[in-house]
Coordinates of C-alpha atoms and ligand atoms in Angstrom, one line a residue:
M1 CA -36.2 159.7 -72.4
N2 CA -35.5 155.8 -73.0
K3 CA -34.0 155.0 -76.5
S4 CA -36.9 153.5 -77.9
G5 CA -39.2 156.3 -76.8
H6 CA -36.5 158.9 -78.4
F7 CA -36.6 157.0 -81.9
F8 CA -40.4 156.5 -82.1
L9 CA -40.3 160.6 -81.5
L10 CA -38.3 161.2 -84.3
F11 CA -39.6 158.9 -86.7
F12 CA -43.2 160.2 -85.4
S13 CA -42.0 163.7 -85.9
T14 CA -40.7 162.9 -89.6
I15 CA -44.2 162.0 -90.6
A16 CA -46.0 164.9 -89.2
F17 CA -43.2 167.2 -90.6
S18 CA -43.6 165.8 -94.3
S19 CA -47.5 165.9 -94.3
L20 CA -47.3 169.4 -93.3
I21 CA -44.7 170.7 -95.8
P22 CA -44.5 171.0 -99.6
F23 CA -42.6 168.1 -101.2
N24 CA -39.4 170.2 -101.7
L25 CA -38.7 170.3 -98.3
I26 CA -38.8 166.9 -97.3
F27 CA -35.5 166.0 -95.6
G28 CA -35.4 162.3 -95.0
Q29 CA -33.3 160.7 -92.3
S30 CA -30.0 162.1 -93.4
A31 CA -27.5 164.2 -91.6
M32 CA -26.6 167.4 -90.5
I33 CA -25.1 170.1 -93.0
N34 CA -21.8 171.9 -92.9
V35 CA -20.2 169.4 -90.5
S36 CA -17.1 171.6 -90.5
G37 CA -18.5 174.5 -89.2
R38 CA -19.9 173.1 -85.9
N39 CA -18.6 172.2 -82.6
T40 CA -17.3 169.2 -83.5
A41 CA -14.5 166.3 -81.9
L42 CA -12.9 164.0 -84.6
L43 CA -12.7 160.5 -83.9
N44 CA -10.4 160.2 -87.1
G45 CA -7.2 158.0 -85.8
E46 CA -6.8 154.2 -85.2
W47 CA -9.3 151.9 -84.7
Q48 CA -9.4 148.5 -83.2
V49 CA -10.7 146.1 -85.7
I50 CA -11.7 142.3 -85.6
I51 CA -11.4 140.9 -89.2
D52 CA -14.8 138.7 -89.1
P53 CA -14.6 136.7 -92.8
T54 CA -17.0 134.3 -91.9
G55 CA -19.5 136.9 -90.3
I56 CA -19.8 135.2 -87.0
G57 CA -19.3 138.0 -85.2
D58 CA -23.3 138.6 -85.0
W59 CA -23.5 135.4 -83.5
R60 CA -21.1 136.2 -81.0
E61 CA -22.1 139.3 -80.3
V62 CA -19.4 141.3 -80.6
W63 CA -20.9 144.5 -79.8
K64 CA -21.0 143.4 -76.2
E65 CA -17.4 142.6 -75.7
K66 CA -17.9 139.8 -73.4
K67 CA -15.0 139.0 -70.8
P68 CA -14.4 135.9 -68.8
E69 CA -15.9 135.6 -65.3
R70 CA -15.5 132.6 -63.8
K71 CA -12.0 130.5 -63.8
T72 CA -13.2 128.0 -66.6
D73 CA -14.7 130.9 -69.1
F74 CA -13.2 131.8 -72.1
V75 CA -14.5 134.3 -74.8
E76 CA -13.4 133.4 -78.5
Y77 CA -12.8 137.2 -79.6
S78 CA -11.3 140.3 -78.6
F79 CA -10.3 144.1 -79.8
E80 CA -7.2 143.9 -77.3
G81 CA -4.1 142.5 -78.8
G82 CA -5.8 142.6 -82.6
P83 CA -5.0 144.6 -85.4
V84 CA -5.6 148.5 -85.6
L85 CA -6.6 150.4 -89.5
N86 CA -6.9 154.0 -89.9
V87 CA -10.0 155.9 -89.9
P88 CA -10.7 157.5 -92.4
G89 CA -9.4 155.0 -94.8
D90 CA -10.4 152.3 -97.0
F91 CA -9.0 148.6 -95.5
N92 CA -7.9 146.9 -98.5
S93 CA -5.4 148.8 -98.8
Q94 CA -4.1 148.7 -95.3
K95 CA -3.3 145.2 -94.9
P96 CA -2.1 143.0 -97.6
E97 CA -4.6 140.2 -96.4
L98 CA -7.4 142.7 -96.9
T99 CA -6.5 143.5 -100.4
F100 CA -9.1 142.0 -102.1
Y101 CA -11.4 141.4 -98.9
E102 CA -15.3 141.5 -99.3
G103 CA -16.9 141.4 -95.8
T104 CA -17.2 142.2 -92.6
I105 CA -14.8 144.2 -90.0
W106 CA -15.7 145.1 -87.0
Y107 CA -14.2 148.4 -85.6
K108 CA -14.2 149.8 -82.3
K109 CA -13.2 153.4 -81.0
T110 CA -13.5 154.6 -77.2
F111 CA -14.0 158.1 -76.7
T112 CA -15.2 160.4 -73.4
C113 CA -17.4 163.1 -73.7
D114 CA -18.1 165.9 -71.4
L115 CA -21.4 167.1 -72.3
K116 CA -22.7 170.6 -71.6
N117 CA -26.1 170.2 -69.7
G118 CA -29.1 170.7 -71.9
N119 CA -26.6 170.5 -75.2
R120 CA -27.5 167.6 -77.4
L121 CA -24.6 165.2 -79.2
F122 CA -24.5 163.5 -82.5
I123 CA -22.6 160.6 -84.2
H124 CA -21.8 161.5 -87.9
F125 CA -20.3 159.3 -90.5
G126 CA -18.9 161.0 -93.8
A127 CA -19.4 157.8 -95.3
V128 CA -19.3 154.0 -94.7
N129 CA -18.7 151.3 -97.4
Y130 CA -21.2 149.8 -97.8
K131 CA -23.4 149.0 -94.8
A132 CA -22.9 149.9 -91.4
D133 CA -24.3 148.6 -88.0
V134 CA -23.7 151.1 -85.1
Y135 CA -23.3 149.9 -81.3
L136 CA -22.8 152.3 -78.6
N137 CA -22.0 151.2 -74.9
G138 CA -23.4 147.4 -75.8
E139 CA -26.5 148.5 -77.6
L140 CA -27.5 148.9 -81.5
I141 CA -28.2 152.5 -82.0
G142 CA -28.7 152.3 -85.8
N143 CA -27.6 151.4 -89.5
H144 CA -27.3 152.9 -92.9
E145 CA -26.6 151.2 -96.1
G146 CA -25.0 152.9 -99.3
G147 CA -21.0 153.6 -99.1
F148 CA -21.0 157.4 -100.4
T149 CA -23.0 159.6 -98.5
P150 CA -23.2 160.6 -94.6
F151 CA -25.5 159.8 -92.0
Q152 CA -25.6 160.2 -88.2
F153 CA -27.3 159.2 -85.0
E154 CA -28.2 161.5 -81.9
I155 CA -26.8 159.8 -78.7
T156 CA -27.5 162.7 -76.3
N157 CA -29.5 160.1 -73.8
L158 CA -27.0 157.2 -75.0
I159 CA -23.6 158.5 -73.3
Q160 CA -22.4 157.8 -70.4
P161 CA -19.9 159.7 -67.8
G162 CA -16.2 158.5 -68.5
E163 CA -15.3 156.0 -71.1
N164 CA -18.0 155.3 -74.1
R165 CA -16.7 152.5 -76.1
L166 CA -18.4 152.7 -80.1
I167 CA -18.2 149.4 -82.3
V168 CA -19.1 149.6 -85.9
K169 CA -19.8 146.8 -88.0
V170 CA -18.8 147.6 -91.7
N171 CA -19.6 145.2 -94.3
N172 CA -18.7 145.8 -98.0
L173 CA -20.0 142.5 -99.7
R174 CA -21.5 143.5 -103.0
L175 CA -25.4 143.0 -103.3
K176 CA -27.6 141.8 -105.6
D177 CA -30.1 144.8 -104.5
G178 CA -27.4 147.3 -103.4
L179 CA -26.4 150.8 -104.8
P180 CA -24.1 150.0 -107.1
G181 CA -25.3 146.1 -107.3
L182 CA -22.9 143.2 -108.0
G183 CA -21.0 144.6 -110.6
Y184 CA -19.2 147.4 -111.4
D185 CA -15.8 148.4 -113.1
W186 CA -14.2 150.1 -110.0
F187 CA -12.6 149.1 -106.7
N188 CA -14.8 148.0 -103.8
Y189 CA -13.3 149.8 -101.3
G190 CA -14.7 149.2 -97.7
G191 CA -14.6 150.5 -94.3
I192 CA -14.8 153.6 -92.5
T193 CA -14.0 155.4 -95.7
R194 CA -14.5 159.4 -94.4
D195 CA -14.3 161.7 -91.4
V196 CA -16.2 160.3 -88.2
H197 CA -17.3 163.1 -85.7
L198 CA -18.9 163.9 -82.6
I199 CA -21.2 167.3 -82.8
E200 CA -22.3 168.8 -80.0
T201 CA -25.3 171.2 -80.6
E202 CA -27.5 173.6 -78.6
S203 CA -31.2 171.5 -77.7
S204 CA -32.2 173.5 -80.6
F205 CA -30.0 174.2 -83.5
I206 CA -29.8 175.1 -87.2
E207 CA -29.9 171.7 -88.9
D208 CA -30.3 172.5 -92.6
Y209 CA -30.6 175.3 -94.8
F210 CA -30.6 176.3 -98.7
I211 CA -29.0 179.6 -99.8
R212 CA -28.8 180.6 -103.2
L213 CA -29.7 183.1 -106.2
Q214 CA -33.4 182.8 -107.2
E215 CA -33.7 181.2 -110.5
H216 CA -33.8 183.8 -113.4
S217 CA -32.7 186.2 -111.5
F218 CA -29.2 187.9 -110.7
N219 CA -30.7 190.4 -107.9
E220 CA -32.4 188.2 -105.4
V221 CA -31.4 185.5 -103.1
S222 CA -33.9 183.2 -101.9
G223 CA -34.2 179.8 -100.1
W224 CA -34.7 178.2 -96.4
I225 CA -33.4 177.8 -93.1
K226 CA -34.6 174.6 -91.1
I227 CA -34.4 174.5 -87.0
N228 CA -34.0 171.0 -85.4
G229 CA -34.9 171.3 -81.4
D230 CA -37.9 172.2 -79.2
K231 CA -37.5 175.7 -79.8
L232 CA -38.6 175.9 -83.2
S233 CA -39.6 178.9 -83.6
Q234 CA -36.7 181.7 -83.7
N235 CA -35.4 185.5 -85.0
I236 CA -33.0 184.3 -87.5
E237 CA -30.3 186.5 -88.8
I238 CA -28.3 186.4 -92.2
R239 CA -25.4 188.6 -92.6
I240 CA -23.2 188.8 -95.7
E241 CA -20.9 191.4 -94.7
D242 CA -19.3 191.7 -98.3
L243 CA -22.7 192.6 -99.8
N244 CA -23.8 194.8 -96.7
I245 CA -26.6 192.5 -96.1
N246 CA -28.1 192.0 -92.8
Y247 CA -31.4 190.0 -93.5
K248 CA -33.8 189.1 -90.8
T249 CA -36.1 186.3 -90.8
R250 CA -38.1 183.9 -88.3
S251 CA -39.0 180.5 -88.8
N252 CA -42.3 179.0 -88.0
D253 CA -43.7 176.3 -85.7
D254 CA -42.2 173.6 -88.0
G255 CA -38.9 175.2 -87.6
I256 CA -38.6 176.5 -91.4
A257 CA -37.8 180.0 -92.1
E258 CA -38.2 181.8 -95.5
V259 CA -35.2 183.4 -96.9
K260 CA -35.7 186.2 -99.5
F261 CA -33.8 189.1 -100.3
P262 CA -32.3 191.7 -102.4
A263 CA -28.8 191.2 -103.7
K264 CA -26.4 191.9 -106.2
P265 CA -23.4 189.4 -105.7
D266 CA -20.4 188.7 -107.9
L267 CA -21.4 186.0 -110.0
W268 CA -19.2 182.8 -109.1
S269 CA -17.9 181.1 -112.5
P270 CA -14.7 179.1 -113.6
E271 CA -13.2 182.8 -114.4
N272 CA -14.4 184.3 -110.8
P273 CA -14.7 181.5 -108.3
R274 CA -16.0 184.0 -105.7
L275 CA -17.3 183.0 -102.7
Y276 CA -18.7 185.1 -99.5
K277 CA -19.0 184.4 -96.2
V278 CA -22.4 183.9 -95.0
I279 CA -23.6 183.9 -91.4
I280 CA -26.6 182.5 -90.4
Q281 CA -27.4 182.9 -86.8
S282 CA -30.7 182.1 -85.0
E283 CA -31.6 182.7 -81.0
T284 CA -29.8 179.2 -80.1
D285 CA -27.0 178.8 -82.6
S286 CA -24.8 180.1 -85.4
L287 CA -23.1 178.7 -88.7
S288 CA -20.9 179.9 -91.0
D289 CA -20.6 179.0 -94.8
E290 CA -18.7 180.0 -97.9
I291 CA -21.5 180.2 -100.7
G292 CA -21.3 181.3 -103.7
F293 CA -24.1 182.3 -106.4
R294 CA -24.5 181.5 -109.7
S295 CA -27.6 180.3 -112.2
I296 CA -26.8 177.5 -114.6
E297 CA -29.9 177.0 -116.8
L298 CA -31.0 176.1 -120.4
K299 CA -31.9 177.9 -123.6
G300 CA -32.7 175.8 -126.4
T301 CA -29.8 173.5 -126.6
K302 CA -27.8 175.6 -124.7
I303 CA -26.4 175.3 -121.2
L304 CA -26.2 179.1 -119.8
L305 CA -23.9 179.9 -116.8
N306 CA -24.7 183.0 -115.6
G307 CA -27.0 183.7 -118.8
K308 CA -24.1 183.2 -121.1
P309 CA -23.8 179.9 -123.2
V310 CA -20.5 177.4 -121.6
F311 CA -19.0 174.7 -122.9
L312 CA -18.2 172.1 -120.3
K313 CA -14.6 171.2 -120.6
G314 CA -14.5 168.0 -118.6
V315 CA -13.2 165.2 -117.1
N316 CA -13.9 162.0 -115.6
I317 CA -12.4 161.2 -111.8
H318 CA -12.7 158.5 -109.6
E319 CA -12.5 158.7 -106.2
E320 CA -8.7 157.2 -105.7
N321 CA -5.4 158.3 -105.4
P322 CA -3.7 156.2 -107.6
L323 CA 0.2 157.3 -106.4
K324 CA -0.8 155.8 -103.1
G325 CA -3.1 153.0 -104.6
V326 CA -5.6 154.1 -101.9
K327 CA -9.4 155.5 -101.6
A328 CA -9.4 159.3 -101.9
F329 CA -10.4 161.0 -98.4
S330 CA -8.2 163.8 -97.6
K331 CA -7.7 167.4 -98.9
E332 CA -4.1 166.5 -100.6
D333 CA -6.2 163.6 -102.3
A334 CA -8.4 166.0 -103.9
A335 CA -6.2 168.4 -104.4
L336 CA -3.8 166.0 -106.3
L337 CA -6.7 165.0 -108.5
L338 CA -8.2 168.2 -109.4
N339 CA -4.7 170.1 -109.9
W340 CA -4.5 167.8 -112.7
A341 CA -7.8 168.4 -113.8
R342 CA -7.1 172.3 -114.1
E343 CA -3.8 171.4 -115.7
L344 CA -5.6 169.9 -118.5
G345 CA -7.5 172.8 -118.9
C346 CA -10.9 171.8 -117.7
N347 CA -13.6 173.9 -116.3
F348 CA -16.0 170.7 -115.2
V349 CA -15.2 167.5 -113.8
R350 CA -17.7 164.5 -113.6
L351 CA -17.2 162.6 -110.4
A352 CA -17.9 159.3 -111.3
H353 CA -19.9 156.9 -110.1
Y354 CA -21.2 158.2 -107.0
P355 CA -21.0 161.2 -104.7
H356 CA -17.5 162.1 -103.6
N357 CA -16.0 163.1 -100.6
E358 CA -16.8 166.6 -99.3
Y359 CA -13.5 167.9 -99.7
M360 CA -13.4 167.5 -103.5
I361 CA -16.5 169.4 -104.2
E362 CA -15.4 172.4 -101.7
L363 CA -11.6 172.4 -103.1
A364 CA -13.7 172.6 -107.0
E365 CA -15.3 175.1 -105.8
K366 CA -12.6 177.3 -104.6
M367 CA -10.7 176.2 -107.7
G368 CA -13.6 177.2 -110.1
L369 CA -14.5 173.9 -111.3
M370 CA -18.1 173.2 -112.1
V371 CA -19.3 169.3 -111.1
W372 CA -21.0 166.7 -112.0
E373 CA -22.3 165.1 -109.2
E374 CA -23.8 161.2 -109.6
L375 CA -25.7 158.4 -107.8
P376 CA -24.1 155.0 -107.8
I377 CA -27.4 153.7 -109.8
Y378 CA -25.0 151.6 -112.6
Q379 CA -25.6 149.4 -115.2
H380 CA -27.4 146.1 -114.0
I381 CA -29.0 147.6 -110.8
E382 CA -32.3 145.7 -110.1
F383 CA -34.7 148.2 -110.0
A384 CA -37.9 145.9 -109.0
E385 CA -36.1 144.5 -105.8
P386 CA -37.9 145.2 -103.1
G387 CA -37.4 148.1 -101.5
M388 CA -35.1 149.5 -104.2
T389 CA -36.9 152.8 -105.1
D390 CA -36.8 153.8 -101.5
K391 CA -33.3 153.2 -101.3
M392 CA -32.6 155.5 -104.3
D393 CA -35.1 158.1 -103.0
L394 CA -33.0 158.1 -99.8
M395 CA -29.3 157.8 -101.5
L396 CA -30.8 161.3 -103.6
R397 CA -31.6 163.0 -100.8
E398 CA -28.4 162.5 -98.7
M399 CA -26.8 163.8 -101.4
I400 CA -28.4 166.9 -102.3
R401 CA -28.8 167.7 -98.8
R402 CA -25.0 167.5 -98.3
D403 CA -23.9 169.7 -101.3
R404 CA -27.0 171.9 -102.2
N405 CA -25.5 174.9 -101.0
R406 CA -22.3 174.2 -103.4
C407 CA -22.9 176.5 -106.3
N408 CA -20.5 174.7 -108.6
V409 CA -22.4 171.5 -108.6
V410 CA -24.3 171.9 -111.7
I411 CA -25.8 169.2 -112.4
W412 CA -27.3 165.9 -110.9
S413 CA -26.7 162.9 -112.8
L414 CA -29.2 160.0 -111.4
S415 CA -27.8 157.0 -113.1
N416 CA -25.1 155.3 -115.6
E417 CA -25.8 153.1 -118.3
T418 CA -28.8 151.5 -116.9
Y419 CA -30.5 149.0 -119.3
D420 CA -34.1 149.6 -120.3
F421 CA -34.5 145.6 -120.7
T422 CA -34.5 145.7 -116.9
P423 CA -37.9 145.4 -115.3
G424 CA -38.6 148.6 -113.6
R425 CA -36.3 150.9 -115.0
N426 CA -37.7 153.1 -117.0
N427 CA -40.5 154.6 -114.2
A428 CA -37.8 154.4 -111.3
L429 CA -35.6 156.6 -113.2
I430 CA -38.6 158.8 -114.2
E431 CA -40.0 158.7 -110.9
L432 CA -36.6 159.9 -109.2
T433 CA -36.1 162.2 -111.6
K434 CA -39.0 164.1 -110.4
K435 CA -38.0 163.8 -107.3
C436 CA -34.8 165.7 -107.6
R437 CA -36.1 168.1 -109.6
G438 CA -38.5 168.4 -106.6
L439 CA -35.8 168.8 -104.1
D440 CA -33.7 171.4 -106.4
S441 CA -34.9 173.1 -109.1
T442 CA -31.7 175.0 -109.4
R443 CA -29.6 172.7 -111.4
L444 CA -29.6 170.5 -114.5
I445 CA -30.7 167.0 -114.1
T446 CA -29.4 164.1 -116.2
S447 CA -28.7 160.0 -116.6
V448 CA -26.3 158.6 -118.8
I449 CA -27.4 156.6 -122.2
N450 CA -25.5 154.2 -123.4
N451 CA -28.2 152.5 -125.2
H452 CA -27.2 153.2 -129.3
G453 CA -26.8 151.8 -132.2
Y454 CA -24.1 152.5 -134.9
N455 CA -24.5 151.3 -138.2
N456 CA -23.2 152.5 -141.3
N457 CA -21.4 155.7 -139.5
T458 CA -24.7 156.5 -138.1
F459 CA -24.9 156.8 -134.3
N460 CA -28.6 156.0 -133.5
V461 CA -30.0 157.0 -129.7
W462 CA -32.8 154.9 -129.5
D463 CA -33.2 155.2 -125.7
T464 CA -35.9 157.6 -125.1
L465 CA -35.3 158.2 -121.6
F466 CA -33.5 161.0 -122.2
R467 CA -36.7 163.3 -122.8
Y468 CA -37.1 163.6 -118.9
F469 CA -34.0 164.6 -118.4
D470 CA -32.2 168.1 -119.1
I471 CA -29.3 167.2 -120.6
I472 CA -29.1 163.9 -123.3
S473 CA -25.4 162.4 -121.8
L474 CA -23.9 159.8 -123.9
N475 CA -21.2 157.5 -123.2
E476 CA -19.6 156.0 -126.6
Y477 CA -16.7 154.2 -126.6
L478 CA -16.2 154.6 -130.8
G479 CA -12.7 153.6 -131.8
W480 CA -11.9 151.7 -128.7
Y481 CA -14.9 149.2 -127.9
I482 CA -16.9 150.1 -131.5
P483 CA -14.4 150.1 -134.4
W484 CA -15.3 153.1 -136.9
Q485 CA -17.7 152.6 -139.7
G486 CA -16.1 155.7 -141.9
K487 CA -14.7 158.9 -141.4
P488 CA -15.0 160.0 -138.1
E489 CA -15.5 163.3 -139.4
E490 CA -18.9 162.2 -141.3
V491 CA -20.8 160.3 -138.7
K492 CA -24.7 161.0 -139.1
W493 CA -26.8 161.2 -135.6
E494 CA -30.3 159.9 -136.1
P495 CA -32.7 160.3 -134.6
V496 CA -31.6 164.4 -134.4
V497 CA -31.3 164.7 -130.7
D498 CA -34.2 166.1 -129.7
N499 CA -33.9 169.7 -128.9
K500 CA -31.7 169.4 -125.9
P501 CA -27.8 170.0 -125.5
V502 CA -25.9 167.0 -125.5
I503 CA -22.7 165.9 -123.4
I504 CA -20.4 163.2 -124.6
S505 CA -19.9 162.1 -121.0
E506 CA -17.5 159.2 -121.5
F507 CA -15.2 158.5 -124.6
G508 CA -11.2 157.0 -124.8
G509 CA -9.7 153.8 -124.9
E510 CA -6.7 151.9 -122.9
A511 CA -3.0 152.5 -123.5
L512 CA -0.2 151.6 -120.9
Y513 CA 1.9 154.4 -120.4
G514 CA 5.6 154.0 -122.5
S515 CA 3.9 150.7 -123.9
N516 CA 6.2 149.4 -127.0
Y517 CA 4.8 146.1 -127.2
G518 CA 3.7 145.8 -130.9
P519 CA 2.1 147.0 -133.8
K520 CA 1.3 150.8 -132.9
D521 CA -2.3 150.6 -134.8
E522 CA -3.6 147.6 -132.9
A523 CA -5.7 147.8 -130.0
A524 CA -4.2 144.6 -128.6
Y525 CA -0.9 146.4 -127.4
W526 CA -2.5 149.0 -125.5
S527 CA 0.0 151.5 -127.6
E528 CA 0.0 155.3 -126.0
E529 CA -0.1 156.0 -129.7
Y530 CA -3.2 153.8 -130.3
Q531 CA -5.1 156.0 -127.8
E532 CA -3.8 159.2 -129.0
K533 CA -5.6 158.1 -132.2
I534 CA -9.3 157.4 -130.5
Y535 CA -9.0 161.4 -129.2
K536 CA -7.9 162.7 -132.4
D537 CA -10.6 160.9 -134.2
Q538 CA -12.8 161.7 -131.4
I539 CA -11.9 165.2 -131.5
E540 CA -13.0 165.3 -135.5
M541 CA -16.1 163.2 -134.5
F542 CA -17.5 166.2 -132.2
S543 CA -18.1 168.4 -134.7
T544 CA -20.9 166.0 -135.9
V545 CA -22.9 166.0 -132.7
P546 CA -25.8 167.9 -132.7
N547 CA -26.2 170.5 -129.7
L548 CA -22.9 169.5 -128.1
S549 CA -22.6 171.4 -125.0
G550 CA -19.3 169.6 -123.1
V551 CA -17.1 166.6 -123.3
C552 CA -15.7 164.4 -120.9
P553 CA -12.8 161.9 -121.6
W554 CA -12.8 158.3 -119.7
L555 CA -10.7 159.3 -117.5
L556 CA -8.2 161.6 -115.9
V557 CA -6.1 158.8 -114.2
D558 CA -5.9 154.9 -114.5
Y559 CA -7.5 153.8 -111.5
R560 CA -7.9 150.3 -109.8
S561 CA -10.0 147.4 -111.2
F562 CA -9.8 143.9 -111.2
G563 CA -12.0 143.1 -114.0
R564 CA -9.1 144.0 -116.0
M565 CA -6.9 141.5 -115.9
H566 CA -4.7 141.5 -119.2
P567 CA -1.1 140.5 -117.5
V568 CA 1.1 142.4 -119.1
Y569 CA -1.2 145.0 -119.5
Q570 CA -3.7 145.9 -117.2
K571 CA -2.9 143.9 -114.0
G572 CA -5.8 144.9 -112.4
W573 CA -6.0 148.6 -113.6
N574 CA -8.4 150.2 -116.1
R575 CA -5.9 152.1 -118.7
K576 CA -8.1 154.5 -119.7
G577 CA -6.4 157.7 -117.8
L578 CA -5.0 160.5 -120.0
L579 CA -2.4 159.9 -116.8
S580 CA -0.8 156.7 -115.9
D581 CA -1.3 155.2 -112.3
K582 CA 2.2 157.2 -111.4
G583 CA 0.4 160.3 -113.2
E584 CA 2.7 160.4 -116.1
K585 CA 0.9 162.1 -119.1
K586 CA 0.3 159.8 -122.0
K587 CA 0.4 161.0 -125.3
A588 CA -3.7 161.5 -125.6
W589 CA -3.2 163.7 -122.4
F590 CA -1.8 166.7 -125.1
V591 CA -4.4 166.0 -127.6
M592 CA -7.0 166.7 -125.1
K593 CA -5.2 169.7 -123.7
N594 CA -4.7 171.1 -126.9
Y595 CA -8.3 170.9 -127.8
Y596 CA -9.5 172.6 -124.2
N597 CA -6.8 175.3 -125.0
K598 CA -8.6 175.8 -128.2
K599 CA -11.9 175.4 -127.0
Ligands
GCB601 C1 -18.4 152.6 -119.3 C2 -18.4 153.0 -117.6 C3 -17.7 153.0 -116.8 C4 -16.5 152.1 -117.2 C5 -16.3 152.6 -118.5 C6 -14.9 151.2 -119.4 O1 -19.0 152.3 -120.0 O2 -19.5 154.0 -117.7 O3 -18.0 152.8 -115.3 O4 -15.6 151.7 -116.3 O5 -17.2 152.3 -119.6 O6 -13.6 151.5 -119.1 O7 -14.8 150.5 -120.1

């Protein structure tokens, strides 16, 4: 089948498929799940690159890799003899001249591939920040927008014997209609930032599944499995040896198999992060996963984990390894960040402000850390820009699809600190919330609010969008951006914030580790004592918050952000970490740890 015919079919079958199935089974254009459990080859390592600050590579058609043919010819670009960059990894930290770079870099990798007759081949990117145009053997095969979610292209009919040339145009320019948009308080690490895999499958394979505890039950597992390919209807078995389960089901003509069977698993929790080896076997494919079973739900103003009230002892984390000053992407990076969180006494982490790499989620699950996962719908997003809601929907589907089988993900957060005066904002977020619930009703949903006032020591949450979410998540910086107006333990709340649980999703202030420059009771000297006092006051204030169900300091460790320009105290780092960028513990760390130990 030729290429255009192939894509037409894919597009057509998606449309036909969606009209046949209920909304909560719409799958979008996203990548297949459980990559590590499949037959893969990694394309990580050194890639040749062309740095293209003016963007002229499109005009020169870099993907064609033209070569001089006559004696008088010359070509003004070449991958040969040029620099190389490591994949996965951000490009900014790999070469000094790329530190501040926002623009295009062309990446090239060659590979050979012996595809078994009748099998299919996909190229899968864990994430590319921000836009990717992917070319194979001189042809554009597709593109993707969004820096934190996976995507793939089928290349079964596009590979050739011998060497194949893969070229990816990566562009990390911030965009007015991007997600996130033009302004954000973290480092815009560009590049092929996560693993790249070739995935070989049978002609029909298990593309996706959702296996979890049935809501409101501890004795039943339910979900579905989706087959992709020419043999959609298949006998499928689910085996969980440790539970003596050998369940049989069958996919229908759309490739969907229903899953429902009794089981009495040990429930996953921070105290007992029990995972079960689950084998899914169809007639043509077999996959293994480690799945945990738990319930997370609301009862009035309480969050219940496995039926019991739980207080979320959290911390905010950006996807950055501060010790190396790089975007975090590896198992080792995940271990560094999550071990710190555990040392602080957390049972919960807010992975801000975009979906982090899979290693973070998987390791957190093994360590017993509940996760808040978030979309990069941040502050001044232009909701009314054409195509914006489609981008948001797609990113939502990509995020949920990748991680819905990870039981430690207990909260989907759809946005952070958007503004009620932005045209289209309320409607867009209300619709997104409905879609999220349609895709996954087994988790709690929130969006972070910081449209509130503070007068006469009274906190007034006037942005009532929270009525649409399960949890009211509030960012407040009393004691840092907003001076206290009375005793912290006497703060009043108006209106009494509904009958929902509240999480203080951000609070804190900046301190430079070891700062000894000026008076300790003045903010302008970034002292550890000033930050420590903010934490002590905040803890006093927590007792005044109605329905408080969790807190999340901003944040675990200092992180790079070029908007933080003070030449003595910041030097391009947001210093709100409880740890310095070298991992040193600031005084506030001990205040927070002590609070969590007693909680
Ligand atoms: C916020 C944002 C977070 C910022 C933080 C700060 O409200 O949600 O992304 O980085 O404040 O440090 O000011």
